[in-house]
Coordinates of C-alpha atoms in Angstrom, one line a residue:
M1 CA -86.7 93.7 144.1
T2 CA -84.6 93.2 147.1
G3 CA -87.1 92.6 149.8
C4 CA -86.3 88.9 150.3
R5 CA -82.6 89.8 150.6
R6 CA -80.7 90.4 153.8
N7 CA -81.2 94.0 155.1
K8 CA -80.0 96.0 158.0
A9 CA -82.8 95.0 159.9
G10 CA -82.4 91.4 159.1
A11 CA -78.6 91.1 158.5
R12 CA -78.2 88.8 161.3
A13 CA -78.0 84.9 161.1
V14 CA -81.1 82.9 162.0
G15 CA -81.5 80.4 165.1
G16 CA -83.7 78.6 167.0
A17 CA -85.0 78.4 170.6
D18 CA -84.1 80.1 173.8
P19 CA -80.6 79.2 174.7
L20 CA -81.7 78.7 178.3
G21 CA -84.4 76.2 177.7
T22 CA -84.5 73.6 180.6
I23 CA -84.1 70.3 179.5
D24 CA -86.0 69.0 182.6
E25 CA -88.3 70.4 185.2
G26 CA -88.7 70.7 188.9
A27 CA -86.7 68.4 191.2
N28 CA -85.4 66.4 188.1
A29 CA -83.6 69.4 186.8
M30 CA -80.7 69.1 189.6
P31 CA -78.1 66.6 189.2
T32 CA -77.9 62.9 190.7
L33 CA -75.6 61.9 193.1
W34 CA -74.9 59.0 190.8
T35 CA -74.0 61.6 188.0
R36 CA -71.8 63.8 190.1
M37 CA -70.0 60.9 191.2
R38 CA -69.2 59.8 187.7
A39 CA -68.7 63.2 186.5
E40 CA -66.1 63.7 189.4
L41 CA -64.2 60.5 188.2
G42 CA -63.9 62.1 184.8
D43 CA -66.5 60.6 182.9
S44 CA -67.1 63.4 180.0
D45 CA -70.8 62.3 179.4
A46 CA -71.8 62.7 183.4
Q47 CA -70.1 65.9 183.0
F48 CA -72.1 67.5 180.2
R49 CA -75.3 65.9 181.6
M50 CA -74.0 67.8 185.2
A51 CA -73.9 70.8 183.2
E52 CA -77.1 70.3 181.4
R53 CA -78.8 69.6 184.5
L54 CA -77.6 72.7 186.3
R55 CA -78.1 75.2 183.2
P56 CA -81.6 76.0 183.8
V57 CA -81.1 77.2 187.3
D58 CA -77.3 78.4 187.6
V59 CA -75.6 78.8 184.0
A60 CA -72.5 80.1 186.0
A61 CA -72.3 76.5 187.8
A62 CA -72.7 74.7 184.6
V63 CA -69.8 76.3 182.7
P64 CA -66.9 74.6 184.5
W65 CA -68.7 71.0 183.9
Y66 CA -69.0 71.8 180.0
R67 CA -65.4 73.0 180.0
R68 CA -64.4 69.8 181.7
A69 CA -66.3 67.7 179.1
A70 CA -65.3 69.9 176.3
R71 CA -61.5 69.4 177.2
Q72 CA -62.2 65.5 176.8
G73 CA -63.2 66.1 173.3
H74 CA -67.1 65.9 174.2
V75 CA -68.8 67.6 170.8
A76 CA -71.5 68.7 172.4
A77 CA -70.0 70.2 175.4
Q78 CA -67.8 72.0 172.9
T79 CA -70.5 73.6 171.0
M80 CA -72.7 74.7 174.1
L81 CA -69.4 76.0 176.0
A82 CA -68.5 78.2 172.6
F83 CA -72.2 79.4 172.5
L84 CA -72.0 80.8 176.3
L85 CA -68.6 82.3 175.7
A86 CA -69.6 84.0 172.6
N87 CA -72.9 85.6 174.0
G88 CA -71.3 86.0 177.5
I89 CA -74.1 83.7 179.3
G90 CA -72.6 82.5 182.6
V91 CA -69.3 83.7 181.7
P92 CA -67.6 87.0 180.4
P93 CA -67.8 87.3 176.7
D94 CA -65.0 85.8 174.8
P95 CA -65.4 85.9 171.3
R96 CA -62.1 84.1 170.5
R97 CA -61.9 81.5 172.7
A98 CA -65.4 80.9 171.4
V99 CA -64.3 80.5 167.7
S100 CA -61.4 78.1 168.9
W101 CA -64.4 75.6 170.5
Y102 CA -66.7 76.2 167.7
R103 CA -63.9 75.1 165.5
R104 CA -62.9 72.1 167.4
A105 CA -66.5 70.8 167.1
A106 CA -67.3 72.0 163.7
A107 CA -64.2 69.6 162.4
K108 CA -65.8 66.6 164.1
G109 CA -69.4 67.5 162.1
D110 CA -71.4 69.2 164.6
V111 CA -73.9 71.2 162.6
G112 CA -74.5 73.5 165.4
A113 CA -70.9 74.3 165.8
Q114 CA -70.6 74.7 161.7
N115 CA -73.3 77.2 161.3
N116 CA -72.2 79.2 164.7
L117 CA -68.9 79.3 163.3
G118 CA -70.0 80.4 160.0
F119 CA -71.8 83.0 162.2
M120 CA -68.5 84.1 163.7
H121 CA -66.7 84.5 160.2
E122 CA -69.6 86.6 158.6
H123 CA -69.8 89.0 161.4
G124 CA -66.0 89.2 162.6
A125 CA -66.6 88.1 166.0
G126 CA -63.5 86.5 167.3
V127 CA -62.0 86.4 164.1
P128 CA -61.7 88.7 160.7
C129 CA -65.0 89.2 159.0
D130 CA -64.8 87.0 156.2
P131 CA -68.0 86.1 154.4
A132 CA -66.3 83.5 151.9
K133 CA -65.5 81.3 154.9
A134 CA -68.7 81.7 156.4
A135 CA -70.4 80.5 153.5
L136 CA -68.3 77.4 153.8
W137 CA -69.1 76.7 156.9
Y138 CA -73.0 77.6 156.5
R139 CA -72.9 75.0 153.5
L140 CA -71.3 72.0 155.4
A141 CA -74.2 72.2 158.0
A142 CA -76.8 73.2 155.4
L143 CA -75.8 69.7 153.5
Q144 CA -76.6 68.2 156.9
H145 CA -80.1 69.6 156.7
S146 CA -79.4 72.4 159.2
A147 CA -82.4 74.6 158.5
P148 CA -80.5 77.8 160.5
A149 CA -77.6 77.5 158.3
Q150 CA -79.5 77.0 154.8
V151 CA -81.1 80.3 155.7
N152 CA -78.0 82.1 156.6
L153 CA -76.4 80.6 153.2
A154 CA -79.5 81.8 151.4
L155 CA -79.2 84.9 152.5
L156 CA -75.4 85.3 151.4
L157 CA -76.3 83.9 148.1
L158 CA -79.1 86.6 147.4
D159 CA -76.5 89.2 148.4
G160 CA -73.6 87.7 146.4
R161 CA -71.5 88.5 149.7
G162 CA -68.7 85.5 150.2
V163 CA -70.0 83.8 147.3
D164 CA -71.2 84.2 143.4
R165 CA -74.6 85.6 143.6
D166 CA -77.3 82.8 143.1
E167 CA -81.0 83.9 143.4
A168 CA -82.2 80.4 142.3
E169 CA -79.8 78.3 144.6
A170 CA -80.7 80.7 147.6
V171 CA -84.5 79.9 146.8
R172 CA -83.7 76.2 147.0
W173 CA -81.9 76.5 150.2
L174 CA -84.8 78.8 151.4
R175 CA -87.4 76.2 150.5
A176 CA -85.5 73.4 152.2
A177 CA -85.5 75.2 155.5
A178 CA -89.1 76.6 154.9
E179 CA -90.2 72.9 154.4
Q180 CA -88.6 72.1 158.0
G181 CA -90.9 74.8 159.6
H182 CA -88.3 77.5 160.1
P183 CA -90.3 80.7 160.2
A184 CA -87.7 82.9 159.0
A185 CA -87.1 80.6 155.8
Q186 CA -90.8 80.7 155.2
F187 CA -90.8 84.4 155.4
R188 CA -87.8 85.1 153.0
L189 CA -89.7 82.4 150.7
G190 CA -92.6 84.2 150.6
L191 CA -90.9 87.5 149.7
C192 CA -89.1 85.7 146.7
L193 CA -92.0 84.2 145.5
R194 CA -93.9 87.6 146.0
E195 CA -91.1 89.4 144.1
G196 CA -90.3 86.9 141.3
V197 CA -86.4 86.5 142.7
G198 CA -84.7 83.5 142.0
I199 CA -88.1 81.9 140.9
D200 CA -91.2 82.7 138.6
R201 CA -93.5 85.2 140.7
D202 CA -96.3 83.2 142.4
P203 CA -98.5 85.1 144.6
A204 CA -100.7 82.4 145.9
E205 CA -97.5 80.2 147.0
A206 CA -96.1 83.5 148.6
A207 CA -99.2 84.1 150.5
L208 CA -99.1 80.5 151.7
W209 CA -95.4 80.7 153.0
L210 CA -96.1 84.3 154.5
Q211 CA -98.9 83.3 156.3
A212 CA -97.1 80.2 157.8
A213 CA -94.4 82.6 159.0
A214 CA -97.0 85.0 160.4
A215 CA -98.6 82.1 162.4
A216 CA -95.3 81.3 163.8
G217 CA -95.1 84.9 165.2
D218 CA -93.0 87.0 162.4
R219 CA -94.7 90.3 162.5
E220 CA -92.5 91.3 159.3
A221 CA -94.5 88.4 157.6
L222 CA -97.9 89.6 158.7
T223 CA -97.0 92.8 157.2
A224 CA -95.9 91.3 153.9
L225 CA -98.9 89.4 153.7
A226 CA -101.1 92.4 154.2
E227 CA -99.4 94.1 151.4
L228 CA -100.0 90.9 149.3
R229 CA -103.4 90.8 149.7
Q230 CA -103.9 94.5 149.2
T231 CA -102.0 94.2 145.8
T232 CA -102.8 91.1 144.4
P233 CA -106.1 90.3 142.6
P234 CA -108.4 87.9 144.0
L235 CA -107.5 84.4 143.3
R236 CA -110.2 82.3 141.5
T237 CA -111.6 79.3 142.7
G238 CA -111.5 76.1 140.7
D239 CA -114.8 76.7 138.7
G240 CA -113.6 80.2 137.6
E241 CA -115.6 82.2 140.0
G242 CA -113.3 85.0 142.0
A243 CA -113.8 86.9 145.1
G244 CA -116.0 90.1 144.9
D245 CA -114.1 93.2 143.9
G246 CA -114.2 94.7 147.5
E247 CA -113.2 91.2 149.1
G248 CA -109.6 91.6 148.8
E249 CA -108.9 95.1 150.1
E250 CA -111.3 94.0 153.1
D251 CA -108.9 91.1 153.6
A252 CA -105.7 93.0 153.5
M253 CA -107.3 95.4 156.1
E254 CA -108.4 92.6 158.3
W255 CA -104.3 91.5 158.1
R256 CA -103.3 94.9 158.8
H257 CA -105.2 95.1 162.0
Q258 CA -104.0 91.8 163.1
V259 CA -100.5 93.8 162.8
E260 CA -101.7 96.6 164.7
R261 CA -103.4 94.6 167.9
R262 CA -101.4 91.4 168.0
P263 CA -97.9 91.6 170.1
M264 CA -95.7 89.3 168.0
R265 CA -92.0 88.2 168.4
S266 CA -89.2 88.4 166.2
V267 CA -88.2 84.7 164.9
H268 CA -84.8 86.2 163.9
A269 CA -81.8 85.4 166.3
E270 CA -78.2 86.1 166.2
A271 CA -77.2 82.4 166.0
M272 CA -78.1 78.9 166.8
P273 CA -78.2 77.8 170.2
P274 CA -76.7 74.0 170.4
G275 CA -79.5 71.4 171.4

């Protein structure tokens, strides 16, 4: 019963939105003259705003402004600069420097930096691979209600990598993230409930979480839901009457058809973009 654990296909940290998502549209996306003047005079908040407004249209032009703000201790700028360096967006990839900036922001309590620093340690990007350190950073962010960090910590707990294996604690973190609407958490929690890993087996609740993840675009969740509906006896209603003998199989076939005909996106990402 290992389906809810991290596997080769899902052995990545989980994240959120497109790192190049815009903050403004149209003409408002360009920096105002006032913002530029303040940024040139050394205002770190203005420098960060300059970078944020430039990022949707020219990431490379935004990087120097992130760097200027980061050097003055601007935490959000440090985290974003680290993310860009780690992923080679707008700059040549430089994992070691990314780790350095993540550390500065993480030490100040930034949850995105803590989660992503954990990712760097887990996967040996810019630092030696060290799942134990990864778990420490994930936990700090998870305690601050970061859903991606809660999922990342849960996956380490399920595998017993860097921490003692604790399936029950893993399920608690998955539930915390799932209740925040995180699709990857909903998928993993659904699998744990389906298989009885870290929690009593509950096909009905498993179906609810798998359906939530599938609705968010997780093809794996849609497949798992189809399998669950095919193998689980029809649930009975409050009056004790259940579905007909053929309904469960027909329902499962319908979910399988959805898997085949719907273009789905993966909800799993390598790291959590700041924002």
